[in-house]
Amino acid sequence: MPETKNPIRKATTAFVNWCADTSPAARLERTIAQGVIGVGASLLANTAGAPEWVTIGLAPTVMAVLAPIQAEIGKRADA
């Protein structure tokens, strides 16, 4: 694929490559990113007045949903 100057394409290509990276560093980075997104979602839900059980369960739920999505993106990058 020819190099493009489109910043969105560069960002998505970098994200897909990051998802396809099987190195320990990339796996750790993805886990940290999932955790940060999950905690952010929990904080947002807490601020919005969600029940405590929702805010407690939101971070692990986000991580459980994002992990297979990122893995699938990585698989498709290899194809």
Tab-separated table of N, CA and C in Angstrom:
chain	number	residue	atom	x	y	z
A	1	MET	N	0.864	-1.183	0.000
A	1	MET	CA	0.000	0.000	0.000
A	1	MET	C	0.901	1.234	0.000
A	2	PRO	N	0.651	2.182	-0.899
A	2	PRO	CA	1.491	3.380	-0.945
A	2	PRO	C	1.316	4.219	0.318
A	3	GLU	N	2.410	4.877	0.688
A	3	GLU	CA	2.398	5.748	1.872
A	3	GLU	C	1.473	6.930	1.620
A	4	THR	N	0.690	7.270	2.605
A	4	THR	CA	-0.251	8.365	2.481
A	4	THR	C	0.037	9.408	3.547
A	5	LYS	N	-0.357	10.629	3.286
A	5	LYS	CA	-0.167	11.694	4.263
A	5	LYS	C	-1.400	11.886	5.131
A	6	ASN	N	-2.411	11.079	4.902
A	6	ASN	CA	-3.644	11.172	5.661
A	6	ASN	C	-3.377	10.792	7.120
A	7	PRO	N	-3.557	11.719	8.066
A	7	PRO	CA	-3.240	11.413	9.469
A	7	PRO	C	-4.160	10.345	10.071
A	8	ILE	N	-5.398	10.294	9.621
A	8	ILE	CA	-6.309	9.265	10.128
A	8	ILE	C	-5.835	7.888	9.680
A	9	ARG	N	-5.441	7.764	8.423
A	9	ARG	CA	-4.952	6.477	7.917
A	9	ARG	C	-3.678	6.065	8.646
A	10	LYS	N	-2.789	7.007	8.910
A	10	LYS	CA	-1.568	6.689	9.652
A	10	LYS	C	-1.899	6.183	11.045
A	11	ALA	N	-2.857	6.842	11.708
A	11	ALA	CA	-3.237	6.445	13.062
A	11	ALA	C	-3.884	5.059	13.070
A	12	THR	N	-4.789	4.804	12.133
A	12	THR	CA	-5.453	3.502	12.118
A	12	THR	C	-4.477	2.394	11.732
A	13	THR	N	-3.572	2.671	10.825
A	13	THR	CA	-2.568	1.681	10.458
A	13	THR	C	-1.669	1.370	11.650
A	14	ALA	N	-1.270	2.392	12.375
A	14	ALA	CA	-0.442	2.187	13.571
A	14	ALA	C	-1.210	1.385	14.621
A	15	PHE	N	-2.513	1.671	14.794
A	15	PHE	CA	-3.328	0.941	15.772
A	15	PHE	C	-3.449	-0.529	15.384
A	16	VAL	N	-3.719	-0.796	14.127
A	16	VAL	CA	-3.844	-2.181	13.659
A	16	VAL	C	-2.515	-2.921	13.844
A	17	ASN	N	-1.417	-2.274	13.517
A	17	ASN	CA	-0.107	-2.903	13.712
A	17	ASN	C	0.163	-3.164	15.188
A	18	TRP	N	-0.251	-2.246	16.055
A	18	TRP	CA	-0.091	-2.406	17.496
A	18	TRP	C	-0.912	-3.591	17.992
A	19	CYS	N	-2.121	-3.736	17.464
A	19	CYS	CA	-2.965	-4.870	17.850
A	19	CYS	C	-2.382	-6.196	17.363
A	20	ALA	N	-1.661	-6.173	16.250
A	20	ALA	CA	-1.079	-7.390	15.688
A	20	ALA	C	0.254	-7.755	16.344
A	21	ASP	N	0.859	-6.822	17.049
A	21	ASP	CA	2.154	-7.053	17.697
A	21	ASP	C	1.986	-8.031	18.854
A	22	THR	N	2.740	-9.123	18.819
A	22	THR	CA	2.620	-10.137	19.865
A	22	THR	C	3.740	-10.055	20.895
A	23	SER	N	4.522	-9.002	20.861
A	23	SER	CA	5.618	-8.872	21.820
A	23	SER	C	5.068	-8.658	23.232
A	24	PRO	N	5.842	-9.026	24.246
A	24	PRO	CA	5.391	-8.797	25.626
A	24	PRO	C	5.119	-7.322	25.914
A	25	ALA	N	5.916	-6.433	25.350
A	25	ALA	CA	5.705	-5.001	25.577
A	25	ALA	C	4.357	-4.553	25.012
A	26	ALA	N	4.011	-5.000	23.818
A	26	ALA	CA	2.738	-4.614	23.212
A	26	ALA	C	1.564	-5.193	23.997
A	27	ARG	N	1.702	-6.423	24.474
A	27	ARG	CA	0.627	-7.016	25.286
A	27	ARG	C	0.424	-6.223	26.573
A	28	LEU	N	1.529	-5.819	27.202
A	28	LEU	CA	1.428	-5.008	28.419
A	28	LEU	C	0.785	-3.657	28.114
A	29	GLU	N	1.200	-3.032	27.025
A	29	GLU	CA	0.618	-1.738	26.634
A	29	GLU	C	-0.880	-1.858	26.395
A	30	ARG	N	-1.310	-2.923	25.720
A	30	ARG	CA	-2.735	-3.103	25.461
A	30	ARG	C	-3.509	-3.326	26.755
A	31	THR	N	-2.925	-4.089	27.675
A	31	THR	CA	-3.587	-4.319	28.964
A	31	THR	C	-3.731	-3.016	29.731
A	32	ILE	N	-2.688	-2.213	29.737
A	32	ILE	CA	-2.742	-0.918	30.426
A	32	ILE	C	-3.773	-0.009	29.770
A	33	ALA	N	-3.785	0.027	28.444
A	33	ALA	CA	-4.758	0.867	27.735
A	33	ALA	C	-6.186	0.427	28.045
A	34	GLN	N	-6.428	-0.870	28.080
A	34	GLN	CA	-7.764	-1.378	28.412
A	34	GLN	C	-8.157	-0.977	29.828
A	35	GLY	N	-7.208	-1.075	30.749
A	35	GLY	CA	-7.478	-0.686	32.134
A	35	GLY	C	-7.805	0.785	32.272
A	36	VAL	N	-7.040	1.620	31.575
A	36	VAL	CA	-7.281	3.071	31.629
A	36	VAL	C	-8.655	3.407	31.060
A	37	ILE	N	-9.017	2.782	29.953
A	37	ILE	CA	-10.339	3.029	29.367
A	37	ILE	C	-11.435	2.541	30.321
A	38	GLY	N	-11.231	1.383	30.935
A	38	GLY	CA	-12.219	0.852	31.869
A	38	GLY	C	-12.393	1.734	33.093
A	39	VAL	N	-11.287	2.210	33.656
A	39	VAL	CA	-11.367	3.096	34.818
A	39	VAL	C	-12.018	4.416	34.434
A	40	GLY	N	-11.669	4.936	33.261
A	40	GLY	CA	-12.303	6.175	32.792
A	40	GLY	C	-13.805	6.015	32.634
A	41	ALA	N	-14.218	4.886	32.086
A	41	ALA	CA	-15.653	4.621	31.937
A	41	ALA	C	-16.325	4.509	33.303
A	42	SER	N	-15.653	3.880	34.260
A	42	SER	CA	-16.201	3.764	35.611
A	42	SER	C	-16.342	5.128	36.272
A	43	LEU	N	-15.326	5.964	36.106
A	43	LEU	CA	-15.393	7.316	36.676
A	43	LEU	C	-16.528	8.113	36.055
A	44	LEU	N	-16.680	7.984	34.762
A	44	LEU	CA	-17.763	8.689	34.079
A	44	LEU	C	-19.130	8.195	34.566
A	45	ALA	N	-19.264	6.888	34.710
A	45	ALA	CA	-20.521	6.325	35.200
A	45	ALA	C	-20.792	6.766	36.632
A	46	ASN	N	-19.750	6.809	37.445
A	46	ASN	CA	-19.902	7.252	38.833
A	46	ASN	C	-20.327	8.719	38.886
A	47	THR	N	-19.717	9.537	38.053
A	47	THR	CA	-20.068	10.954	37.997
A	47	THR	C	-21.510	11.143	37.542
A	48	ALA	N	-21.956	10.270	36.644
A	48	ALA	CA	-23.326	10.352	36.141
A	48	ALA	C	-24.341	9.808	37.139
A	49	GLY	N	-23.866	9.217	38.239
A	49	GLY	CA	-24.770	8.744	39.271
A	49	GLY	C	-25.179	7.285	39.142
A	50	ALA	N	-24.386	6.497	38.429
A	50	ALA	CA	-24.699	5.073	38.291
A	50	ALA	C	-24.536	4.378	39.642
A	51	PRO	N	-25.266	3.300	39.862
A	51	PRO	CA	-25.113	2.549	41.110
A	51	PRO	C	-23.681	2.030	41.272
A	52	GLU	N	-23.306	1.801	42.518
A	52	GLU	CA	-21.940	1.364	42.814
A	52	GLU	C	-21.585	0.065	42.105
A	53	TRP	N	-22.524	-0.877	42.019
A	53	TRP	CA	-22.225	-2.155	41.385
A	53	TRP	C	-21.901	-1.985	39.902
A	54	VAL	N	-22.454	-0.957	39.280
A	54	VAL	CA	-22.156	-0.687	37.867
A	54	VAL	C	-20.732	-0.169	37.737
A	55	THR	N	-20.370	0.790	38.580
A	55	THR	CA	-19.030	1.372	38.478
A	55	THR	C	-17.951	0.354	38.833
A	56	ILE	N	-18.239	-0.564	39.757
A	56	ILE	CA	-17.262	-1.595	40.123
A	56	ILE	C	-17.082	-2.585	38.972
A	57	GLY	N	-18.136	-2.952	38.307
A	57	GLY	CA	-18.062	-3.954	37.250
A	57	GLY	C	-17.689	-3.427	35.888
A	58	LEU	N	-17.676	-2.129	35.731
A	58	LEU	CA	-17.458	-1.561	34.405
A	58	LEU	C	-16.027	-1.747	33.896
A	59	ALA	N	-15.024	-1.519	34.731
A	59	ALA	CA	-13.630	-1.634	34.279
A	59	ALA	C	-13.299	-3.045	33.793
A	60	PRO	N	-13.594	-4.090	34.576
A	60	PRO	CA	-13.281	-5.425	34.052
A	60	PRO	C	-14.125	-5.816	32.837
A	61	THR	N	-15.342	-5.301	32.780
A	61	THR	CA	-16.187	-5.594	31.620
A	61	THR	C	-15.607	-4.968	30.363
A	62	VAL	N	-15.157	-3.722	30.470
A	62	VAL	CA	-14.535	-3.051	29.322
A	62	VAL	C	-13.303	-3.828	28.878
A	63	MET	N	-12.489	-4.262	29.823
A	63	MET	CA	-11.283	-5.014	29.472
A	63	MET	C	-11.652	-6.340	28.799
A	64	ALA	N	-12.683	-6.999	29.312
A	64	ALA	CA	-13.099	-8.284	28.739
A	64	ALA	C	-13.653	-8.125	27.331
A	65	VAL	N	-14.239	-6.990	27.044
A	65	VAL	CA	-14.785	-6.741	25.707
A	65	VAL	C	-13.681	-6.285	24.751
A	66	LEU	N	-12.792	-5.414	25.216
A	66	LEU	CA	-11.752	-4.879	24.335
A	66	LEU	C	-10.693	-5.910	23.959
A	67	ALA	N	-10.353	-6.813	24.853
A	67	ALA	CA	-9.291	-7.782	24.573
A	67	ALA	C	-9.566	-8.612	23.319
A	68	PRO	N	-10.737	-9.255	23.193
A	68	PRO	CA	-10.962	-10.039	21.975
A	68	PRO	C	-11.117	-9.175	20.722
A	69	ILE	N	-11.619	-7.959	20.885
A	69	ILE	CA	-11.730	-7.068	19.721
A	69	ILE	C	-10.345	-6.722	19.200
A	70	GLN	N	-9.438	-6.375	20.110
A	70	GLN	CA	-8.071	-6.063	19.689
A	70	GLN	C	-7.388	-7.289	19.093
A	71	ALA	N	-7.644	-8.457	19.656
A	71	ALA	CA	-7.056	-9.682	19.110
A	71	ALA	C	-7.560	-9.944	17.695
A	72	GLU	N	-8.834	-9.727	17.469
A	72	GLU	CA	-9.401	-9.936	16.127
A	72	GLU	C	-8.833	-8.938	15.135
A	73	ILE	N	-8.679	-7.686	15.555
A	73	ILE	CA	-8.059	-6.686	14.680
A	73	ILE	C	-6.647	-7.124	14.319
A	74	GLY	N	-5.925	-7.621	15.308
A	74	GLY	CA	-4.564	-8.095	15.055
A	74	GLY	C	-4.517	-9.278	14.109
A	75	LYS	N	-5.465	-10.203	14.222
A	75	LYS	CA	-5.525	-11.355	13.315
A	75	LYS	C	-5.775	-10.895	11.891
A	76	ARG	N	-6.664	-9.952	11.738
A	76	ARG	CA	-7.004	-9.477	10.390
A	76	ARG	C	-5.850	-8.707	9.772
A	77	ALA	N	-4.999	-8.118	10.596
A	77	ALA	CA	-3.830	-7.410	10.074
A	77	ALA	C	-2.849	-8.378	9.457
A	78	ASP	N	-2.781	-9.605	10.006
A	78	ASP	CA	-1.863	-10.609	9.491
A	78	ASP	C	-2.373	-11.253	8.206
A	79	ALA	N	-3.681	-11.184	7.977
A	79	ALA	CA	-4.286	-11.846	6.815
A	79	ALA	C	-4.022	-11.102	5.529
